[in-house]
mmCIF file of C-alpha atoms and ligand atoms in Angstrom:
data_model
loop_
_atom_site.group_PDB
_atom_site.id
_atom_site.type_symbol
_atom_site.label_atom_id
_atom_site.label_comp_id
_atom_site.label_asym_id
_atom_site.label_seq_id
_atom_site.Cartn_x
_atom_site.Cartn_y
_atom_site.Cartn_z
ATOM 1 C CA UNK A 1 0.000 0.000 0.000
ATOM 2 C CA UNK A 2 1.372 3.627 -0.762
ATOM 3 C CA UNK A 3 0.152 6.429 1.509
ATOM 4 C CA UNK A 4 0.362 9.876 0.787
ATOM 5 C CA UNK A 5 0.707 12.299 4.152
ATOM 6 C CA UNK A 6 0.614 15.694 3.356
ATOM 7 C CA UNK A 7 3.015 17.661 5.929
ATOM 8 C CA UNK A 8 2.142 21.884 4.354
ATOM 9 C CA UNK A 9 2.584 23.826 1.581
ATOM 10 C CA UNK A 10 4.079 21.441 -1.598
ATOM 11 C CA UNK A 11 5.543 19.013 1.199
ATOM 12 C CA UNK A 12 4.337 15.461 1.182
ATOM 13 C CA UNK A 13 5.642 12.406 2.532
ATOM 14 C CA UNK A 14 5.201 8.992 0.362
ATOM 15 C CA UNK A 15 5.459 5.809 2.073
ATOM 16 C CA UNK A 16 5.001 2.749 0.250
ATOM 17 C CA UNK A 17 5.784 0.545 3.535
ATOM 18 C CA UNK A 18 9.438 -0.100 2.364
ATOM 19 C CA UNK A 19 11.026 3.561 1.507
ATOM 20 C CA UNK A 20 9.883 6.359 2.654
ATOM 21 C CA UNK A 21 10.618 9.609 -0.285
ATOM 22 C CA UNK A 22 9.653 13.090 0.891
ATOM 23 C CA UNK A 23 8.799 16.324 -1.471
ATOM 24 C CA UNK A 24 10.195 19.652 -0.716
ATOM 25 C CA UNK A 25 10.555 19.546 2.675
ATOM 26 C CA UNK A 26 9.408 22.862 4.047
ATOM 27 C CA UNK A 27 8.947 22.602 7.420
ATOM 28 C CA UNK A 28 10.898 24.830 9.818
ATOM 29 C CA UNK A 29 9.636 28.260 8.831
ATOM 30 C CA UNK A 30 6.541 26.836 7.195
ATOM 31 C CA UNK A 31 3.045 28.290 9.242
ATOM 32 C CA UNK A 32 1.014 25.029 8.406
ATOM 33 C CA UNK A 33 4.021 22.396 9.251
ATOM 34 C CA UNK A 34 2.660 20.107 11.585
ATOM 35 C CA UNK A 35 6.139 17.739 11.849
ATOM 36 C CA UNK A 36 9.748 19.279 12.555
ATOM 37 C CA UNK A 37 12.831 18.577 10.354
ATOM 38 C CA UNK A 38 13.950 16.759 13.091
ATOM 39 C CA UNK A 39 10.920 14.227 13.119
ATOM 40 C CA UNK A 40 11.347 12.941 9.249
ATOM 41 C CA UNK A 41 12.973 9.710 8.304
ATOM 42 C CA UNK A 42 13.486 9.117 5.273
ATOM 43 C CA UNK A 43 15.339 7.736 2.476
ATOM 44 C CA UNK A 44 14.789 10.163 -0.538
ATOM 45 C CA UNK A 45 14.664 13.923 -0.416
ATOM 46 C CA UNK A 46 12.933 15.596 -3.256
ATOM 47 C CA UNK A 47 13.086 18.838 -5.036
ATOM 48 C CA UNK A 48 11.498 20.296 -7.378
ATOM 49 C CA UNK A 49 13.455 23.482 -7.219
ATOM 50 C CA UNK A 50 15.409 25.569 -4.924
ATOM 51 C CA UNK A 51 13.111 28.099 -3.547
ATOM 52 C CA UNK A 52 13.291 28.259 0.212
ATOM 53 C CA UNK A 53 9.833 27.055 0.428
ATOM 54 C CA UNK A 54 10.887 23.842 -1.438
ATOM 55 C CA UNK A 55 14.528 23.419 -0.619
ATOM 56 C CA UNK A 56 13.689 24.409 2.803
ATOM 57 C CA UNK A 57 14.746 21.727 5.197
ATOM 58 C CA UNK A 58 16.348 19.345 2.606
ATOM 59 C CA UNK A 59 20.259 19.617 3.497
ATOM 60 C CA UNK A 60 19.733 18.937 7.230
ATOM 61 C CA UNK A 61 16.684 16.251 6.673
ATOM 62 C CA UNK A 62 19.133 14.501 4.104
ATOM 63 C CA UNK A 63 22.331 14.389 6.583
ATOM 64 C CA UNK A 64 21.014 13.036 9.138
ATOM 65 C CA UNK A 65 18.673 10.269 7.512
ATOM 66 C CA UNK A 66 21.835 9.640 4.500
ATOM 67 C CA UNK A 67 19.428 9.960 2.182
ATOM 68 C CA UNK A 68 19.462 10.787 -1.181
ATOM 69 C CA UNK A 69 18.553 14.209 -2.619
ATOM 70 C CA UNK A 70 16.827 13.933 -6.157
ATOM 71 C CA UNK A 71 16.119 16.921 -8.268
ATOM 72 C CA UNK A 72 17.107 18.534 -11.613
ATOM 73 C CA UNK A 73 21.543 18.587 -12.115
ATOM 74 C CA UNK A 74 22.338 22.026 -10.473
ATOM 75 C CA UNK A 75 20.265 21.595 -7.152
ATOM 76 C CA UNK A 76 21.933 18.506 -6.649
ATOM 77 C CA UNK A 77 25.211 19.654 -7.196
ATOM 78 C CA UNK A 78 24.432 22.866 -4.769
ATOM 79 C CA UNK A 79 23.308 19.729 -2.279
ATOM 80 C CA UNK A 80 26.613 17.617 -2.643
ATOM 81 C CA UNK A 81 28.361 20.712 -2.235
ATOM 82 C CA UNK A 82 26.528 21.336 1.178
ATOM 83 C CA UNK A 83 27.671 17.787 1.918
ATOM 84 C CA UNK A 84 24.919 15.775 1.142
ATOM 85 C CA UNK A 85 26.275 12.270 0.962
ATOM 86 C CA UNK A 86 24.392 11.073 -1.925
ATOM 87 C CA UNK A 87 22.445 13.653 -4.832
ATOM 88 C CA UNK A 88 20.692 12.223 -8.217
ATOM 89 C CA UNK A 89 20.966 15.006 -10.546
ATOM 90 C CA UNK A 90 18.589 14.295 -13.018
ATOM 91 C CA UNK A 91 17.225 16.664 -15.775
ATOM 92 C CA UNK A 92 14.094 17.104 -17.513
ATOM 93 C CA UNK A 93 12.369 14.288 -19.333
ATOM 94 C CA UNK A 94 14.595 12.193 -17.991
ATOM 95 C CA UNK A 95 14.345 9.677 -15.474
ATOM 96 C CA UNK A 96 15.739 6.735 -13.488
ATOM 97 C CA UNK A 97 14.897 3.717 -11.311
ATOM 98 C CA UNK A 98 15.366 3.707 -7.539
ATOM 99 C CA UNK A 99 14.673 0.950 -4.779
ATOM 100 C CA UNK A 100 11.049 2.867 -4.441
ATOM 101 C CA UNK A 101 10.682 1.928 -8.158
ATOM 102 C CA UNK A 102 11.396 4.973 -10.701
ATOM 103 C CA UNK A 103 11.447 8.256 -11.160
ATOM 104 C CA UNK A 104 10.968 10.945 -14.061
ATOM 105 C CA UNK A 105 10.985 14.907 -14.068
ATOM 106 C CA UNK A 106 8.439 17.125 -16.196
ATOM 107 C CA UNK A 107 9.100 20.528 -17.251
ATOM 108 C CA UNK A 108 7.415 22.890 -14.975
ATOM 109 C CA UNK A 109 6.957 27.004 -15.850
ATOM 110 C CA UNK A 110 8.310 28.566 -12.650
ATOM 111 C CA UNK A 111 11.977 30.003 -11.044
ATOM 112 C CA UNK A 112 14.779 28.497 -9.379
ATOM 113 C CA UNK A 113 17.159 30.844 -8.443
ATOM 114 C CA UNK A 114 17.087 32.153 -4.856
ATOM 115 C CA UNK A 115 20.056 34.244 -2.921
ATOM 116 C CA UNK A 116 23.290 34.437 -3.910
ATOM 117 C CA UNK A 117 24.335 31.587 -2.316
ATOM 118 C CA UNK A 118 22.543 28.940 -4.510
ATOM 119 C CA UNK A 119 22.583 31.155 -7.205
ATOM 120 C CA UNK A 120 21.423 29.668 -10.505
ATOM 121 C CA UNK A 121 19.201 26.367 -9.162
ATOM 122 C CA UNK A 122 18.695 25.156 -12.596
ATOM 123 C CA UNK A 123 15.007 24.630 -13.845
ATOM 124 C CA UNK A 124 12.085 24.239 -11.988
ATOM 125 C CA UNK A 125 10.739 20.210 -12.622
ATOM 126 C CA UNK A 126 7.562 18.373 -11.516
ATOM 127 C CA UNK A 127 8.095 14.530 -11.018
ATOM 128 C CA UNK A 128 6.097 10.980 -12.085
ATOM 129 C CA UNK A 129 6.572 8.807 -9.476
ATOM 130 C CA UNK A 130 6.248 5.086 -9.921
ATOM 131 C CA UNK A 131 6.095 2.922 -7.015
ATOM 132 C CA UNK A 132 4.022 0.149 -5.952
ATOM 133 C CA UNK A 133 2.265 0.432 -9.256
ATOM 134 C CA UNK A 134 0.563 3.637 -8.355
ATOM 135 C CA UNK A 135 1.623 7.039 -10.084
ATOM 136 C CA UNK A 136 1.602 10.299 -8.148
ATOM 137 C CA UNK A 137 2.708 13.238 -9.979
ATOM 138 C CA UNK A 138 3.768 15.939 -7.991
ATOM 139 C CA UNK A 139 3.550 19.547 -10.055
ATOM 140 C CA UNK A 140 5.983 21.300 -8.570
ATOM 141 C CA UNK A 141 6.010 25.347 -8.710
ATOM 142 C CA UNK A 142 3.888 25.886 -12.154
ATOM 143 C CA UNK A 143 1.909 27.842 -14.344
ATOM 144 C CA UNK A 144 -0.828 25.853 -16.822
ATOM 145 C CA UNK A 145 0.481 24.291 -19.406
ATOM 146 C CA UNK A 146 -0.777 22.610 -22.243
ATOM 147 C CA UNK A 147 2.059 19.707 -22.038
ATOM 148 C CA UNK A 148 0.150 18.159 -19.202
ATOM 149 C CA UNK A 149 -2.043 16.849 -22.180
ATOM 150 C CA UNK A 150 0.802 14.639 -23.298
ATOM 151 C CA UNK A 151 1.621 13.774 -19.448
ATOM 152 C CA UNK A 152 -1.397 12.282 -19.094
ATOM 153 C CA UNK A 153 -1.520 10.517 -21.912
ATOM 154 C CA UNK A 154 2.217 9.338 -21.084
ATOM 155 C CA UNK A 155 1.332 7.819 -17.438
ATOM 156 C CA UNK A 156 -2.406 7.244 -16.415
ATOM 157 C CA UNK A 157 -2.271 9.468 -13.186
ATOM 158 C CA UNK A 158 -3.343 7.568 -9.973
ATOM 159 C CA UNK A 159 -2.995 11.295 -7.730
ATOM 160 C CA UNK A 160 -1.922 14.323 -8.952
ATOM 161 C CA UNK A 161 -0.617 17.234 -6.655
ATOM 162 C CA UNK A 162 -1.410 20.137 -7.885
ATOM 163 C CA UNK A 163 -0.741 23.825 -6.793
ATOM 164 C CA UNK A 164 -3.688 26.149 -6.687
ATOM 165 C CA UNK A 165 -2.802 29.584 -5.134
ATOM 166 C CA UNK A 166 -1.965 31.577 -7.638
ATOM 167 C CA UNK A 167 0.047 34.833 -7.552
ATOM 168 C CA UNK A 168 3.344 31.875 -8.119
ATOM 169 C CA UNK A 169 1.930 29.406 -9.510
ATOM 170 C CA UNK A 170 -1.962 28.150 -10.842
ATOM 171 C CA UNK A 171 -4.803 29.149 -9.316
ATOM 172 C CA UNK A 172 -7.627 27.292 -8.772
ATOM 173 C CA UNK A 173 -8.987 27.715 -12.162
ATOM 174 C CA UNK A 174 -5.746 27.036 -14.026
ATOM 175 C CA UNK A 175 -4.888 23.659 -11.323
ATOM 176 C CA UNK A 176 -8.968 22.920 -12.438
ATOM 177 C CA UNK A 177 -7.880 23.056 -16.420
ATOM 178 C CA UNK A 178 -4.483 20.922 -15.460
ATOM 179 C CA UNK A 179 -6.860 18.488 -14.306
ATOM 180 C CA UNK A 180 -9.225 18.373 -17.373
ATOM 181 C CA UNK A 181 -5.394 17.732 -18.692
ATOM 182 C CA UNK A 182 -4.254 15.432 -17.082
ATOM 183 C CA UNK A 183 -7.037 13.279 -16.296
ATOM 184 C CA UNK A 184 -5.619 11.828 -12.884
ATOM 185 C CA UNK A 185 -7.898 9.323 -11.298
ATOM 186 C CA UNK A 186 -7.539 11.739 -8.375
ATOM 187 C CA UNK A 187 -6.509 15.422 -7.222
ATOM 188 C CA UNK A 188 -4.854 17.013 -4.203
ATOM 189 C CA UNK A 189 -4.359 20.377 -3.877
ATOM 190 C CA UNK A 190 -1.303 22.188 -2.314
ATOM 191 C CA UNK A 191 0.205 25.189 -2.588
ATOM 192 C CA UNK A 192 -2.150 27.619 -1.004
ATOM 193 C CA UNK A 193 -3.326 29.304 2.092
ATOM 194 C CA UNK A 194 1.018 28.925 3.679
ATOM 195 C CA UNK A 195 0.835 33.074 3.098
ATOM 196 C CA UNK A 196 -1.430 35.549 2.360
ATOM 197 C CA UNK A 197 -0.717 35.928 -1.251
ATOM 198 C CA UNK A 198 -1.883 32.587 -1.887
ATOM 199 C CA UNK A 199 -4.879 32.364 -0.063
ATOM 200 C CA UNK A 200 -7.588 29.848 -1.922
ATOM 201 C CA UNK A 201 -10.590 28.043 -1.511
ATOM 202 C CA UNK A 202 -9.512 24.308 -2.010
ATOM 203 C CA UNK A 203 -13.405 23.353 -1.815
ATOM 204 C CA UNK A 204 -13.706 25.418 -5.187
ATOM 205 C CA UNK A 205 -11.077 23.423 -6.879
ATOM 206 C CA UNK A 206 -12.560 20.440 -5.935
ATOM 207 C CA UNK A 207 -16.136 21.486 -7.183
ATOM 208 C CA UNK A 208 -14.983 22.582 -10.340
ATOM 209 C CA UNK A 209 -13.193 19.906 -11.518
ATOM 210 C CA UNK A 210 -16.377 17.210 -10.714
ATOM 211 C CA UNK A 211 -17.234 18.455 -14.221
ATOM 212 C CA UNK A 212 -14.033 16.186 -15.244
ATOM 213 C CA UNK A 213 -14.761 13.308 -13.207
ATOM 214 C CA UNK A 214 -11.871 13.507 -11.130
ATOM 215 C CA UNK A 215 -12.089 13.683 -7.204
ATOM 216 C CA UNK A 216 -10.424 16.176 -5.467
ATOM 217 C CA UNK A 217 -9.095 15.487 -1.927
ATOM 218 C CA UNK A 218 -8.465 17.998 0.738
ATOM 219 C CA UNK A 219 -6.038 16.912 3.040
ATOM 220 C CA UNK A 220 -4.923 18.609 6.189
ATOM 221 C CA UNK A 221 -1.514 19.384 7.003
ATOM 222 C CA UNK A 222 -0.694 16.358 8.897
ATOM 223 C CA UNK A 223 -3.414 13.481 7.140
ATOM 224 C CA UNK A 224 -2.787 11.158 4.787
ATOM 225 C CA UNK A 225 -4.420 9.514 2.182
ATOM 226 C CA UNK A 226 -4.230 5.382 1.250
ATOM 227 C CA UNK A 227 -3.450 4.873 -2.294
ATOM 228 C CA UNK A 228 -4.484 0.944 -1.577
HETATM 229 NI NI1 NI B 301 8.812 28.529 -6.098
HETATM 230 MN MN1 MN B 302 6.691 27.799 -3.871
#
């Protein structure tokens, strides 16, 4: 069984009862966090780019677990260089196995770059996540685009995590379209309500995309959901 926790903002924890892989890792710092940095064990680290509120905890959650850092070439290097252990640089449209089963990144419309110490984080990247034969794909930082057509005709979606709080990234109407896009079996929307310029009504998201079929779940920071 792979379950999906939900831990604030773009974070979410997937456990698939062997290897535990966690997505941007916001947590110190993060409002809505209901875990600390020093609570997560895990064995992948996740990035889809290297905003603070992505990159966030990453470094210190990957040193003490040893686990591995995957996200697009640059970020990784910026990790090794922090002395993460072990980094997977990958780069868009490309992918790779892992233990939790495989991996691929999607092109995502959104910035990287934050203070002069990362400097130039490479492109932002959403990911396809195969394990346990379920597929989660986890948007990342993005506008709509109309390439989430061919991602969903690519990889029939089991969830799909989708931002909807505008002013960064899609609001709820744009994260509604990505759905008539994508065509995901289900929907969970993140990316709203951490700060006031992305304040959202996740209960509108989830009524307008009934028209598509597609269920949206609202999950506290903190609950999970069961991908059986
Ligand atoms: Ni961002
Ligand atoms: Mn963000």
């Amino acid at each position: 069984m792979v379950s999906l926790t939900f831990l604030g903002h773009a974070c979410f924890l997937i456990d698939n009862g062997k290897h535990r892989l966690i997505i941007d890792p916001f947590l110190s710092g993060n409002p809505l966090a209901k875990v600390k940095p020093s609570d997560v064990q895990v064995d992948f680290v996740l990035l889809t780019h290297g905003h603070g509120d992505h990159l966030g905890d990453a470094i210190e959650v990957a040193k003490r677990c040893q686990a591995t850092i995957i996200s697009n070439f640059e970020l990784a290097t910026f990790c090794s260089g922090k002395g993460v252990e072990k980094t997977a640089g990958l780069h868009i449209g490309g992918g790779a196995d892992f233990p939790f089963g495989s991996l691929k990144l999607t092109i995502a419309h959104h910035g990287s770059t934050q203070g002069s110490e990362l400097g130039y984080g490479g492109n932002p990247v959403g990911f396809i996540i195969r394990t346990d034969g379920k597929i989660i794909y986890h948007a990342g930082d993005t506008g709509l685009f109309l390439d989430m057509k061919l991602i969903g005709e690519l990889d029939k979606i089991d969830v799909a995590l989708l931002p909807i709080g505008g002013y960064f990234t899609m609001d709820v109407n744009d994260a509604a379209r990505a759905v008539e896009f994508l065509r995901p079996q289900k929907a969970i929307p993140m990316h709203y309500n951490t700060f006031d310029p992305i304040k959202a009504d996740p209960k509108v998201f989830v009524n307008k995309i009934k028209h598509f079929g597609v269920e949206g779940i609202i999950l506290q920071p903190g609950h999970s959901y069961n991908l059986g």
